[in-house]
mmCIF file of C-alpha atoms in Angstrom:
data_model
loop_
_atom_site.group_PDB
_atom_site.id
_atom_site.type_symbol
_atom_site.label_atom_id
_atom_site.label_comp_id
_atom_site.label_asym_id
_atom_site.label_seq_id
_atom_site.Cartn_x
_atom_site.Cartn_y
_atom_site.Cartn_z
ATOM 1 C CA MET A 14 100.128 163.824 -79.752
ATOM 2 C CA ALA A 15 102.218 166.857 -80.651
ATOM 3 C CA SER A 16 104.378 166.401 -77.571
ATOM 4 C CA LEU A 17 104.927 162.697 -78.319
ATOM 5 C CA GLN A 18 106.002 163.446 -81.907
ATOM 6 C CA ALA A 19 108.391 166.125 -80.711
ATOM 7 C CA SER A 20 110.069 163.776 -78.227
ATOM 8 C CA ASN A 21 110.524 161.056 -80.878
ATOM 9 C CA LEU A 22 112.092 163.487 -83.287
ATOM 10 C CA LEU A 23 114.468 164.750 -80.626
ATOM 11 C CA SER A 24 115.660 161.230 -79.735
ATOM 12 C CA SER A 25 116.250 160.210 -83.326
ATOM 13 C CA SER A 26 118.201 163.356 -84.116
ATOM 14 C CA SER A 27 120.408 162.941 -81.084
ATOM 15 C CA SER A 28 121.310 159.348 -81.968
ATOM 16 C CA SER A 29 122.197 160.205 -85.555
ATOM 17 C CA SER A 30 124.310 163.147 -84.502
ATOM 18 C CA GLY A 31 126.201 160.954 -82.064
ATOM 19 C CA ALA A 32 126.988 158.399 -84.747
ATOM 20 C CA SER A 33 128.319 160.868 -87.274
ATOM 21 C CA SER A 34 129.673 163.531 -84.973
ATOM 22 C CA SER A 35 133.076 163.065 -86.348
ATOM 23 C CA SER A 36 132.190 163.560 -89.973
ATOM 24 C CA LYS A 37 129.595 166.314 -90.005
ATOM 25 C CA ARG A 38 127.005 168.176 -87.922
ATOM 26 C CA ILE A 39 123.385 167.990 -88.820
ATOM 27 C CA ASN A 40 121.043 170.837 -87.857
ATOM 28 C CA ALA A 41 117.339 169.864 -87.376
ATOM 29 C CA ALA A 42 114.483 172.283 -86.928
ATOM 30 C CA ILE A 43 111.491 171.056 -84.878
ATOM 31 C CA SER A 44 108.104 172.712 -85.456
ATOM 32 C CA VAL A 45 105.814 172.327 -82.435
ATOM 33 C CA PRO A 46 102.191 173.360 -83.044
ATOM 34 C CA LYS A 47 101.066 176.281 -80.912
ATOM 35 C CA LEU A 48 98.246 175.790 -78.428
ATOM 36 C CA LEU A 49 95.069 177.735 -79.141
ATOM 37 C CA ARG A 50 94.220 180.471 -76.705
ATOM 38 C CA ILE A 51 90.612 180.278 -75.538
ATOM 39 C CA ARG A 52 89.316 183.388 -73.826
ATOM 40 C CA PHE A 53 86.556 182.976 -71.287
ATOM 41 C CA PRO A 54 84.544 186.191 -70.786
ATOM 42 C CA VAL A 55 84.542 187.388 -67.206
ATOM 43 C CA PRO A 56 81.004 188.432 -66.093
ATOM 44 C CA LYS A 57 80.849 192.135 -65.594
ATOM 45 C CA THR A 58 79.032 193.767 -62.742
ATOM 46 C CA PRO A 59 75.791 195.141 -64.166
ATOM 47 C CA SER A 60 75.852 198.870 -64.262
ATOM 48 C CA THR A 61 72.069 199.083 -64.464
ATOM 49 C CA ASN A 62 69.417 197.269 -62.512
ATOM 50 C CA LEU A 63 66.903 194.792 -63.870
ATOM 51 C CA VAL A 64 64.261 197.456 -64.530
ATOM 52 C CA GLU A 65 66.646 199.477 -66.708
ATOM 53 C CA ASP A 66 67.736 196.375 -68.661
ATOM 54 C CA LEU A 67 64.157 195.421 -69.401
ATOM 55 C CA LEU A 68 63.316 198.951 -70.478
ATOM 56 C CA LEU A 69 66.366 199.208 -72.743
ATOM 57 C CA ARG A 70 65.632 195.843 -74.360
ATOM 58 C CA ASN A 71 62.076 196.956 -75.086
ATOM 59 C CA GLY A 72 63.247 200.182 -76.686
ATOM 60 C CA PHE A 73 62.573 202.652 -73.863
ATOM 61 C CA THR A 74 65.592 204.907 -73.905
ATOM 62 C CA ASN A 75 64.156 207.863 -72.023
ATOM 63 C CA THR A 76 66.555 208.342 -69.139
ATOM 64 C CA LYS A 77 64.118 210.487 -67.201
ATOM 65 C CA GLN A 78 61.562 207.718 -67.128
ATOM 66 C CA ILE A 79 64.244 205.225 -65.984
ATOM 67 C CA GLU A 80 65.347 207.517 -63.198
ATOM 68 C CA LYS A 81 61.761 207.832 -61.957
ATOM 69 C CA ILE A 82 61.322 204.080 -61.903
ATOM 70 C CA VAL A 83 64.664 203.399 -60.262
ATOM 71 C CA THR A 84 64.029 205.838 -57.441
ATOM 72 C CA LEU A 85 60.739 204.188 -56.428
ATOM 73 C CA PRO A 86 60.775 202.822 -52.868
ATOM 74 C CA ARG A 87 61.224 199.108 -52.370
ATOM 75 C CA ILE A 88 58.223 196.993 -51.528
ATOM 76 C CA ASP A 89 59.718 195.772 -48.282
ATOM 77 C CA GLU A 90 60.363 199.303 -47.099
ATOM 78 C CA GLU A 91 57.838 201.242 -44.986
ATOM 79 C CA PRO A 92 57.736 204.806 -46.331
ATOM 80 C CA PHE A 93 54.842 205.705 -44.012
ATOM 81 C CA ALA A 94 56.536 204.772 -40.786
ATOM 82 C CA ASN A 95 57.387 208.255 -39.589
ATOM 83 C CA SER A 96 54.665 210.447 -41.041
ATOM 84 C CA SER A 97 51.137 210.710 -39.637
ATOM 85 C CA THR A 98 49.926 212.441 -42.798
ATOM 86 C CA SER A 99 51.299 209.652 -44.970
ATOM 87 C CA LYS A 100 49.652 207.059 -42.728
ATOM 88 C CA ALA A 101 46.306 208.812 -43.099
ATOM 89 C CA THR A 102 46.818 208.930 -46.857
ATOM 90 C CA ALA A 103 47.503 205.198 -46.975
ATOM 91 C CA LYS A 104 44.386 204.498 -44.908
ATOM 92 C CA LEU A 105 42.266 206.667 -47.171
ATOM 93 C CA TYR A 106 43.538 204.782 -50.203
ATOM 94 C CA ALA A 107 42.572 201.524 -48.497
ATOM 95 C CA ILE A 108 39.081 202.893 -47.826
ATOM 96 C CA LEU A 109 38.939 204.071 -51.433
ATOM 97 C CA GLU A 110 39.567 200.538 -52.670
ATOM 98 C CA ALA A 111 36.840 199.178 -50.382
ATOM 99 C CA VAL A 112 34.381 201.797 -51.638
ATOM 100 C CA ALA A 113 35.156 200.923 -55.269
ATOM 101 C CA ASP A 114 34.519 197.268 -54.454
ATOM 102 C CA ARG A 115 31.167 198.123 -52.879
ATOM 103 C CA VAL A 116 30.159 200.100 -55.943
ATOM 104 C CA GLU A 117 30.601 197.010 -58.094
ATOM 105 C CA MET A 118 28.840 194.751 -55.588
ATOM 106 C CA HIS A 119 25.747 196.934 -55.270
ATOM 107 C CA LYS A 120 25.621 197.464 -59.019
ATOM 108 C CA ASN A 121 25.691 193.732 -59.742
ATOM 109 C CA VAL A 122 23.167 192.901 -57.027
ATOM 110 C CA GLY A 123 20.854 195.652 -58.279
ATOM 111 C CA GLU A 124 20.879 194.220 -61.794
ATOM 112 C CA GLN A 125 20.212 190.754 -60.413
ATOM 113 C CA ARG A 126 17.208 191.878 -58.375
ATOM 114 C CA ASP A 127 15.806 193.854 -61.259
ATOM 115 C CA ASN A 128 15.899 190.586 -63.236
ATOM 116 C CA TRP A 129 14.052 188.921 -60.373
ATOM 117 C CA ASN A 130 11.228 191.409 -60.753
ATOM 118 C CA LYS A 131 10.852 190.737 -64.488
ATOM 119 C CA LEU A 132 11.226 186.961 -64.346
ATOM 120 C CA LEU A 133 8.958 186.415 -61.345
ATOM 121 C CA LEU A 134 6.238 188.672 -62.753
ATOM 122 C CA ASN A 135 6.256 186.883 -66.117
ATOM 123 C CA SER A 136 6.194 183.487 -64.410
ATOM 124 C CA ILE A 137 3.300 184.379 -62.099
ATOM 125 C CA ASN A 138 1.221 185.850 -64.897
ATOM 126 C CA MET A 139 1.807 182.855 -67.188
ATOM 127 C CA ILE A 140 0.898 180.381 -64.429
ATOM 128 C CA THR A 141 -2.220 182.347 -63.466
ATOM 129 C CA LEU A 142 -3.438 182.723 -67.043
ATOM 130 C CA THR A 143 -2.827 179.041 -67.755
ATOM 131 C CA ALA A 144 -4.809 178.030 -64.657
ATOM 132 C CA THR A 145 -7.621 180.417 -65.604
ATOM 133 C CA THR A 146 -7.821 178.915 -69.083
ATOM 134 C CA MET A 147 -7.968 175.403 -67.656
ATOM 135 C CA ALA A 148 -10.766 176.370 -65.290
ATOM 136 C CA GLY A 149 -12.734 177.902 -68.167
ATOM 137 C CA VAL A 150 -12.239 174.829 -70.367
ATOM 138 C CA ALA A 151 -13.313 172.529 -67.539
ATOM 139 C CA ALA A 152 -16.509 174.517 -67.089
ATOM 140 C CA THR A 153 -17.519 174.237 -70.754
ATOM 141 C CA GLY A 154 -18.239 170.551 -70.495
ATOM 142 C CA GLY A 155 -16.831 167.183 -69.831
ATOM 143 C CA ALA A 156 -17.037 164.758 -66.978
ATOM 144 C CA GLY A 157 -15.132 162.037 -65.319
ATOM 145 C CA ALA A 158 -11.365 161.840 -65.649
ATOM 146 C CA PRO A 159 -10.860 164.769 -68.078
ATOM 147 C CA LEU A 160 -12.814 167.114 -65.819
ATOM 148 C CA LEU A 161 -10.906 165.928 -62.752
ATOM 149 C CA ALA A 162 -7.570 166.402 -64.530
ATOM 150 C CA LEU A 163 -8.421 169.959 -65.570
ATOM 151 C CA LYS A 164 -9.731 170.856 -62.115
ATOM 152 C CA LEU A 165 -6.717 169.398 -60.359
ATOM 153 C CA SER A 166 -4.221 171.059 -62.718
ATOM 154 C CA SER A 167 -5.968 174.417 -62.439
ATOM 155 C CA THR A 168 -6.067 174.247 -58.643
ATOM 156 C CA LEU A 169 -2.399 173.290 -58.393
ATOM 157 C CA LEU A 170 -1.335 176.093 -60.735
ATOM 158 C CA PHE A 171 -3.384 178.667 -58.850
ATOM 159 C CA THR A 172 -1.870 177.474 -55.567
ATOM 160 C CA ALA A 173 1.669 177.706 -56.956
ATOM 161 C CA ALA A 174 0.987 181.203 -58.318
ATOM 162 C CA MET A 175 -0.384 182.259 -54.938
ATOM 163 C CA GLY A 176 2.763 181.068 -53.139
ATOM 164 C CA VAL A 177 5.172 182.727 -55.557
ATOM 165 C CA SER A 178 3.104 185.909 -55.525
ATOM 166 C CA PHE A 179 3.190 185.996 -51.721
ATOM 167 C CA ILE A 180 6.985 185.672 -51.671
ATOM 168 C CA MET A 181 7.402 188.280 -54.404
ATOM 169 C CA ASN A 182 5.139 190.761 -52.632
ATOM 170 C CA LYS A 183 7.012 190.143 -49.382
ATOM 171 C CA ILE A 184 10.479 190.966 -50.750
ATOM 172 C CA GLN A 185 9.393 193.546 -53.393
ATOM 173 C CA PRO A 186 12.140 192.988 -56.024
ATOM 174 C CA SER A 187 11.566 196.387 -57.654
ATOM 175 C CA GLN A 188 12.191 198.079 -54.308
ATOM 176 C CA LEU A 189 15.251 195.905 -53.699
ATOM 177 C CA ALA A 190 16.670 196.956 -57.069
ATOM 178 C CA GLU A 191 16.039 200.633 -56.294
ATOM 179 C CA GLU A 192 17.823 200.266 -52.955
ATOM 180 C CA GLN A 193 20.904 198.919 -54.694
ATOM 181 C CA ARG A 194 20.792 201.660 -57.335
ATOM 182 C CA ASN A 195 20.714 204.293 -54.586
ATOM 183 C CA ALA A 196 23.549 202.557 -52.750
ATOM 184 C CA THR A 197 25.635 202.488 -55.935
ATOM 185 C CA LYS A 198 25.057 206.194 -56.474
ATOM 186 C CA LEU A 199 25.942 207.109 -52.884
ATOM 187 C CA PHE A 200 29.080 204.962 -52.811
ATOM 188 C CA ARG A 201 30.214 206.602 -56.046
ATOM 189 C CA GLN A 202 29.604 209.973 -54.435
ATOM 190 C CA LEU A 203 31.692 208.934 -51.425
ATOM 191 C CA TYR A 204 34.410 207.695 -53.784
ATOM 192 C CA SER A 205 34.565 211.144 -55.416
ATOM 193 C CA GLN A 206 34.678 212.865 -52.028
ATOM 194 C CA ILE A 207 37.645 210.776 -50.901
ATOM 195 C CA GLN A 208 39.437 211.463 -54.180
ATOM 196 C CA THR A 209 38.864 215.196 -53.686
ATOM 197 C CA THR A 210 40.281 214.999 -50.166
ATOM 198 C CA LEU A 211 43.388 213.205 -51.413
ATOM 199 C CA ALA A 212 43.875 215.671 -54.262
ATOM 200 C CA LEU A 213 43.306 218.988 -52.475
ATOM 201 C CA TYR A 214 44.152 218.486 -48.818
ATOM 202 C CA ASP A 215 46.614 216.817 -46.486
ATOM 203 C CA PRO A 216 44.556 213.959 -45.032
ATOM 204 C CA THR A 217 44.400 213.519 -41.272
ATOM 205 C CA GLU A 218 43.009 210.872 -38.944
ATOM 206 C CA LEU A 219 39.768 212.871 -38.796
ATOM 207 C CA ASP A 220 39.372 212.396 -42.549
ATOM 208 C CA VAL A 221 39.928 208.669 -42.122
ATOM 209 C CA LYS A 222 37.363 208.434 -39.303
ATOM 210 C CA ASP A 223 34.824 210.461 -41.282
ATOM 211 C CA ALA A 224 35.220 208.230 -44.346
ATOM 212 C CA MET A 225 34.945 205.061 -42.252
ATOM 213 C CA ASP A 226 31.783 206.303 -40.539
ATOM 214 C CA LYS A 227 30.194 207.088 -43.898
ATOM 215 C CA VAL A 228 31.028 203.659 -45.299
ATOM 216 C CA LEU A 229 29.558 201.879 -42.276
ATOM 217 C CA ALA A 230 26.449 204.075 -42.321
ATOM 218 C CA LEU A 231 25.861 203.216 -45.981
ATOM 219 C CA ASP A 232 26.360 199.519 -45.263
ATOM 220 C CA LYS A 233 23.714 199.734 -42.566
ATOM 221 C CA ALA A 234 21.257 201.742 -44.662
ATOM 222 C CA TYR A 235 21.509 199.483 -47.730
ATOM 223 C CA PRO A 236 22.229 195.890 -46.654
ATOM 224 C CA LEU A 237 23.040 193.281 -49.278
ATOM 225 C CA PRO A 238 21.608 190.104 -47.668
ATOM 226 C CA LEU A 239 17.883 189.361 -47.698
ATOM 227 C CA LEU A 240 17.533 187.121 -44.660
ATOM 228 C CA GLY A 241 17.699 188.869 -41.311
ATOM 229 C CA LYS A 242 18.874 192.295 -42.523
ATOM 230 C CA MET A 243 16.419 193.163 -45.302
ATOM 231 C CA ILE A 244 14.735 196.544 -44.937
ATOM 232 C CA GLU A 245 11.104 196.227 -43.890
ATOM 233 C CA LYS A 246 9.014 196.753 -46.995
ATOM 234 C CA PHE A 247 5.719 197.513 -45.201
ATOM 235 C CA PRO A 248 6.524 199.524 -42.067
ATOM 236 C CA ALA A 249 3.768 200.860 -39.860
ATOM 237 C CA LYS A 250 4.959 204.414 -40.566
ATOM 238 C CA PHE A 251 6.673 205.860 -43.607
ATOM 239 C CA GLU A 252 10.130 207.168 -42.717
ATOM 240 C CA PRO A 253 12.939 208.653 -44.839
ATOM 241 C CA THR A 254 16.193 206.814 -45.423
ATOM 242 C CA PHE A 255 19.217 207.758 -43.291
ATOM 243 C CA TRP A 256 22.531 206.831 -44.899
ATOM 244 C CA TRP A 257 24.898 209.235 -43.105
ATOM 245 C CA PRO A 258 26.491 209.067 -39.639
ATOM 246 C CA LYS A 259 24.350 210.325 -36.797
ATOM 247 C CA SER A 260 26.992 212.750 -35.568
ATOM 248 C CA GLN A 261 28.663 214.891 -38.212
ATOM 249 C CA ASP A 262 30.914 217.051 -36.066
ATOM 250 C CA PHE A 263 33.820 216.997 -38.504
ATOM 251 C CA GLN A 264 34.016 219.959 -40.858
ATOM 252 C CA ARG A 265 37.134 220.962 -42.715
ATOM 253 C CA LYS A 266 38.410 224.274 -41.483
ATOM 254 C CA SER A 267 38.931 227.052 -43.955
ATOM 255 C CA LYS A 268 42.233 228.919 -44.178
ATOM 256 C CA ARG A 269 40.526 232.192 -44.978
ATOM 257 C CA PRO A 270 41.202 234.844 -42.322
ATOM 258 C CA GLY A 271 38.439 236.903 -40.760
ATOM 259 C CA LYS A 272 34.857 235.632 -40.676
ATOM 260 C CA ASN A 273 35.563 232.662 -42.911
ATOM 261 C CA GLY A 274 33.160 233.795 -45.615
ATOM 262 C CA TRP A 275 30.197 233.876 -43.239
ATOM 263 C CA SER A 276 27.987 236.872 -42.590
ATOM 264 C CA GLU A 277 24.702 237.574 -40.870
ATOM 265 C CA GLU A 278 22.923 237.729 -44.236
ATOM 266 C CA LEU A 279 24.243 234.298 -45.178
ATOM 267 C CA GLU A 280 23.068 232.794 -41.878
ATOM 268 C CA VAL A 281 19.597 234.290 -42.368
ATOM 269 C CA GLU A 282 19.537 232.937 -45.908
ATOM 270 C CA MET A 283 20.429 229.423 -44.755
ATOM 271 C CA ARG A 284 17.720 229.490 -42.058
ATOM 272 C CA GLU A 285 15.112 230.496 -44.631
ATOM 273 C CA ILE A 286 16.236 227.675 -46.915
ATOM 274 C CA ILE A 287 15.706 225.220 -44.060
ATOM 275 C CA GLU A 288 12.156 226.527 -43.540
ATOM 276 C CA VAL A 289 11.322 226.156 -47.231
ATOM 277 C CA ILE A 290 12.664 222.608 -47.311
ATOM 278 C CA LYS A 291 10.650 221.623 -44.234
ATOM 279 C CA ARG A 292 7.384 223.273 -45.299
ATOM 280 C CA LYS A 293 7.434 222.290 -48.964
ATOM 281 C CA ASP A 294 9.836 219.579 -50.083
ATOM 282 C CA THR A 295 10.028 217.279 -47.057
ATOM 283 C CA GLU A 296 6.323 217.564 -46.288
ATOM 284 C CA ASP A 297 5.336 216.850 -49.888
ATOM 285 C CA TYR A 298 7.545 213.784 -50.214
ATOM 286 C CA MET A 299 6.391 212.410 -46.865
ATOM 287 C CA ARG A 300 2.766 212.764 -48.006
ATOM 288 C CA LEU A 301 3.438 211.081 -51.348
ATOM 289 C CA GLY A 302 5.497 208.364 -49.682
ATOM 290 C CA ASN A 303 2.676 207.516 -47.260
ATOM 291 C CA LEU A 304 0.209 207.362 -50.149
ATOM 292 C CA ALA A 305 2.445 205.085 -52.234
ATOM 293 C CA LEU A 306 3.061 202.830 -49.218
ATOM 294 C CA LYS A 307 -0.682 202.408 -48.607
ATOM 295 C CA ILE A 308 -1.335 201.583 -52.260
ATOM 296 C CA ASN A 309 1.495 199.075 -52.250
ATOM 297 C CA LYS A 310 0.111 197.380 -49.130
ATOM 298 C CA ILE A 311 -3.330 197.012 -50.700
ATOM 299 C CA LEU A 312 -1.950 195.575 -53.916
ATOM 300 C CA ALA A 313 0.438 193.233 -52.091
ATOM 301 C CA ILE A 314 -2.486 191.732 -50.145
ATOM 302 C CA SER A 315 -4.930 191.677 -53.062
ATOM 303 C CA GLY A 316 -2.753 189.683 -55.463
ATOM 304 C CA PRO A 317 -2.272 186.500 -53.412
ATOM 305 C CA LEU A 318 -5.811 186.787 -51.995
ATOM 306 C CA LEU A 319 -7.417 186.831 -55.442
ATOM 307 C CA THR A 320 -5.214 183.957 -56.561
ATOM 308 C CA GLY A 321 -6.301 181.929 -53.525
ATOM 309 C CA ILE A 322 -9.967 182.627 -54.274
ATOM 310 C CA ALA A 323 -9.398 181.484 -57.846
ATOM 311 C CA ALA A 324 -7.782 178.268 -56.560
ATOM 312 C CA ALA A 325 -10.775 177.574 -54.311
ATOM 313 C CA GLY A 326 -13.224 178.264 -57.154
ATOM 314 C CA SER A 327 -11.373 176.008 -59.581
ATOM 315 C CA ALA A 328 -11.609 173.124 -57.112
ATOM 316 C CA PHE A 329 -15.426 173.259 -57.352
ATOM 317 C CA VAL A 330 -15.718 173.608 -61.114
ATOM 318 C CA GLY A 331 -18.435 171.265 -62.369
ATOM 319 C CA ASN A 332 -20.584 171.627 -59.275
ATOM 320 C CA GLY A 333 -22.234 174.785 -60.487
ATOM 321 C CA SER A 334 -21.703 177.742 -62.779
ATOM 322 C CA TRP A 335 -20.706 180.073 -59.941
ATOM 323 C CA ALA A 336 -17.459 178.145 -59.241
ATOM 324 C CA ALA A 337 -16.170 178.614 -62.788
ATOM 325 C CA ILE A 338 -17.156 182.280 -62.758
ATOM 326 C CA VAL A 339 -15.310 182.840 -59.486
ATOM 327 C CA ALA A 340 -12.192 181.003 -60.682
ATOM 328 C CA VAL A 341 -11.954 182.768 -64.036
ATOM 329 C CA ALA A 342 -12.806 186.233 -62.708
ATOM 330 C CA ALA A 343 -10.483 185.999 -59.707
ATOM 331 C CA GLY A 344 -7.658 184.697 -61.883
ATOM 332 C CA ALA A 345 -8.042 187.563 -64.335
ATOM 333 C CA LEU A 346 -8.151 190.122 -61.499
ATOM 334 C CA ALA A 347 -5.079 188.601 -59.851
ATOM 335 C CA THR A 348 -3.131 188.906 -63.103
ATOM 336 C CA THR A 349 -4.202 192.533 -63.438
ATOM 337 C CA VAL A 350 -3.245 193.394 -59.859
ATOM 338 C CA ASN A 351 0.159 191.711 -60.095
ATOM 339 C CA THR A 352 0.901 193.444 -63.385
ATOM 340 C CA PHE A 353 -0.068 196.846 -62.019
ATOM 341 C CA GLU A 354 1.965 196.391 -58.839
ATOM 342 C CA HIS A 355 5.188 194.975 -60.262
ATOM 343 C CA SER A 356 5.193 196.341 -63.804
ATOM 344 C CA GLY A 357 4.322 199.736 -62.353
ATOM 345 C CA GLN A 358 7.080 199.135 -59.752
ATOM 346 C CA ILE A 359 5.144 200.601 -56.850
ATOM 347 C CA GLY A 360 7.816 199.340 -54.465
ATOM 348 C CA MET A 361 10.443 201.268 -56.414
ATOM 349 C CA VAL A 362 8.316 204.417 -56.126
ATOM 350 C CA VAL A 363 8.109 203.982 -52.347
ATOM 351 C CA GLU A 364 11.881 203.632 -52.102
ATOM 352 C CA MET A 365 12.388 206.655 -54.346
ATOM 353 C CA TYR A 366 10.246 208.778 -52.018
ATOM 354 C CA ARG A 367 12.157 207.453 -49.006
ATOM 355 C CA ASN A 368 15.453 208.386 -50.635
ATOM 356 C CA CYS A 369 14.255 211.869 -51.630
ATOM 357 C CA ALA A 370 12.905 212.569 -48.135
ATOM 358 C CA GLY A 371 16.226 211.387 -46.702
ATOM 359 C CA PHE A 372 18.113 213.683 -49.068
ATOM 360 C CA PHE A 373 16.229 216.740 -47.806
ATOM 361 C CA SER A 374 16.757 215.621 -44.213
ATOM 362 C CA LEU A 375 20.501 215.462 -44.938
ATOM 363 C CA VAL A 376 20.505 218.989 -46.375
ATOM 364 C CA GLU A 377 18.594 220.291 -43.346
ATOM 365 C CA GLU A 378 20.935 218.561 -40.920
ATOM 366 C CA SER A 379 24.080 219.821 -42.646
ATOM 367 C CA ILE A 380 22.839 223.428 -42.605
ATOM 368 C CA GLU A 381 21.702 223.216 -39.002
ATOM 369 C CA SER A 382 24.992 221.719 -37.820
ATOM 370 C CA SER A 383 26.908 224.537 -39.516
ATOM 371 C CA LEU A 384 24.714 227.230 -38.002
ATOM 372 C CA GLU A 385 24.889 225.676 -34.534
ATOM 373 C CA GLU A 386 28.687 225.893 -34.572
ATOM 374 C CA THR A 387 29.423 229.095 -32.633
ATOM 375 C CA ASP A 388 33.108 229.196 -33.557
ATOM 376 C CA ILE A 389 33.101 230.584 -37.096
ATOM 377 C CA ASP A 390 36.678 229.460 -37.696
ATOM 378 C CA ARG A 391 35.607 225.848 -37.260
ATOM 379 C CA ARG A 392 32.896 226.127 -39.915
ATOM 380 C CA GLU A 393 33.359 225.322 -43.548
ATOM 381 C CA ASP A 394 34.017 228.308 -45.788
ATOM 382 C CA GLY A 395 30.762 230.250 -46.136
ATOM 383 C CA GLU A 396 30.855 230.823 -49.889
ATOM 384 C CA MET A 397 31.831 227.218 -50.536
ATOM 385 C CA PHE A 398 29.027 225.991 -48.276
ATOM 386 C CA GLU A 399 26.482 228.194 -50.062
ATOM 387 C CA LEU A 400 27.691 226.881 -53.414
ATOM 388 C CA LYS A 401 27.270 223.266 -52.268
ATOM 389 C CA VAL A 402 23.727 223.880 -51.000
ATOM 390 C CA ALA A 403 22.783 225.608 -54.246
ATOM 391 C CA LEU A 404 24.089 222.700 -56.321
ATOM 392 C CA GLN A 405 22.313 220.154 -54.137
ATOM 393 C CA LEU A 406 19.027 221.967 -54.732
ATOM 394 C CA GLY A 407 19.633 222.451 -58.458
ATOM 395 C CA ARG A 408 19.882 226.237 -58.255
ATOM 396 C CA SER A 409 22.414 228.961 -58.846
ATOM 397 C CA MET A 410 23.593 231.064 -55.944
ATOM 398 C CA SER A 411 21.488 234.039 -57.063
ATOM 399 C CA GLU A 412 18.386 231.814 -57.313
ATOM 400 C CA LEU A 413 19.076 230.488 -53.834
ATOM 401 C CA ARG A 414 19.177 234.040 -52.444
ATOM 402 C CA ASP A 415 15.963 234.931 -54.273
ATOM 403 C CA LEU A 416 14.270 231.893 -52.756
ATOM 404 C CA ALA A 417 15.356 232.971 -49.261
ATOM 405 C CA GLN A 418 13.934 236.466 -49.874
ATOM 406 C CA LYS A 419 10.615 235.032 -51.081
ATOM 407 C CA SER A 420 10.432 232.878 -47.981
ATOM 408 C CA THR A 421 11.054 235.904 -45.777
ATOM 409 C CA TYR A 422 8.329 237.986 -47.477
ATOM 410 C CA SER A 423 5.792 235.167 -47.393
ATOM 411 C CA ARG A 424 6.418 234.570 -43.693
ATOM 412 C CA ILE A 425 6.018 238.272 -42.926
ATOM 413 C CA GLU A 426 2.802 238.458 -44.923
ATOM 414 C CA GLY A 427 1.482 235.236 -43.441
ATOM 415 C CA THR A 428 1.183 233.406 -46.768
ATOM 416 C CA THR A 429 2.587 230.120 -48.022
ATOM 417 C CA ILE A 430 5.411 230.176 -50.514
ATOM 418 C CA ASP A 431 4.398 228.558 -53.796
ATOM 419 C CA GLU A 432 7.869 227.321 -54.758
ATOM 420 C CA PHE A 433 9.833 224.254 -53.777
ATOM 421 C CA ALA A 434 13.422 224.522 -52.625
ATOM 422 C CA SER A 435 14.696 221.838 -54.968
ATOM 423 C CA LYS A 436 14.507 221.953 -58.726
ATOM 424 C CA LEU A 437 15.934 218.467 -59.110
ATOM 425 C CA PHE A 438 13.190 216.380 -57.490
#
């Protein structure tokens, strides 16, 4: 519009000036509106990356922190491609994550199976007591349909209690829960060991292999599924639990020069500790474990058997006084036996003895493997090894040496030492 107005004004002024050019000259000033200048901002190249921008927007102005974040390696890079130590570290971290996952799994499964023990025991006792009451009521009098209904209900309840009791005694929920508690504890211990290796040493492939072997040995010793892989609850012979690899050749070398902290006195001390563990601790726990296993077998058979006798007696209630007596007495005894077995957690006691006997077998094996190593430089540091053994047995190092001296004197004199090696169990 401004341009059109300007052109019209110019044409009119030129025509008027032509008409009166002879008389006078007219000067005209034309004001053309100026065009507005619109500036479009040119995008600047960002001087900082996305991480810095986000940090600055959120108020993090610490340049040191930004520099640390910026210098992190990219995800698509492979920082472990050229370093065997870094590869071993990455593998150990992967094993560490798997171990943490197993800790949670065994913990959750242990809580679940402990609930099984409580719920199944309460259910069996309620069913058995209800059936016993019905059998007693049926024996007090009545005939015809009411008597038949009470007899039939009592027999069915006794039969159901017998079946559930048989299954419960077969799987031993209290022992299953104890297995998972032990597995949780041992996986946590392995988790701490791997963390110590990562913090104090430069991991190697031997560390990775050792950690993998321990994980697989624990998986085999404490299986999660029930069908096919469940540990036999009533073996012919009581045996300790083995949760470590069969061959433990790997021992971290010490950097101490000389005899690596070992001496003849220390070797004699360790041999005496082995003798005390074998003669006192292992023998005692094997004896107690066999006793607990026998008691558990008797109770596991007696519970369903008494319930079955009560079911048979309740079926003949009304045909004589003896049937009611058998049904009521057997039902009461079955409730007592089931309560003693599962509330007392005899299966858990058996598993506890198995675990303790396995612990002492592990201590014996670790000491023997160290003493059998002829190359002292390949052994673990002597003082560190003595400290570990003392802590495992719940003693100080001075108490451990005193125990070895007592064992030596008692063997020379031909007497039996009256002290156990462990103060923990």
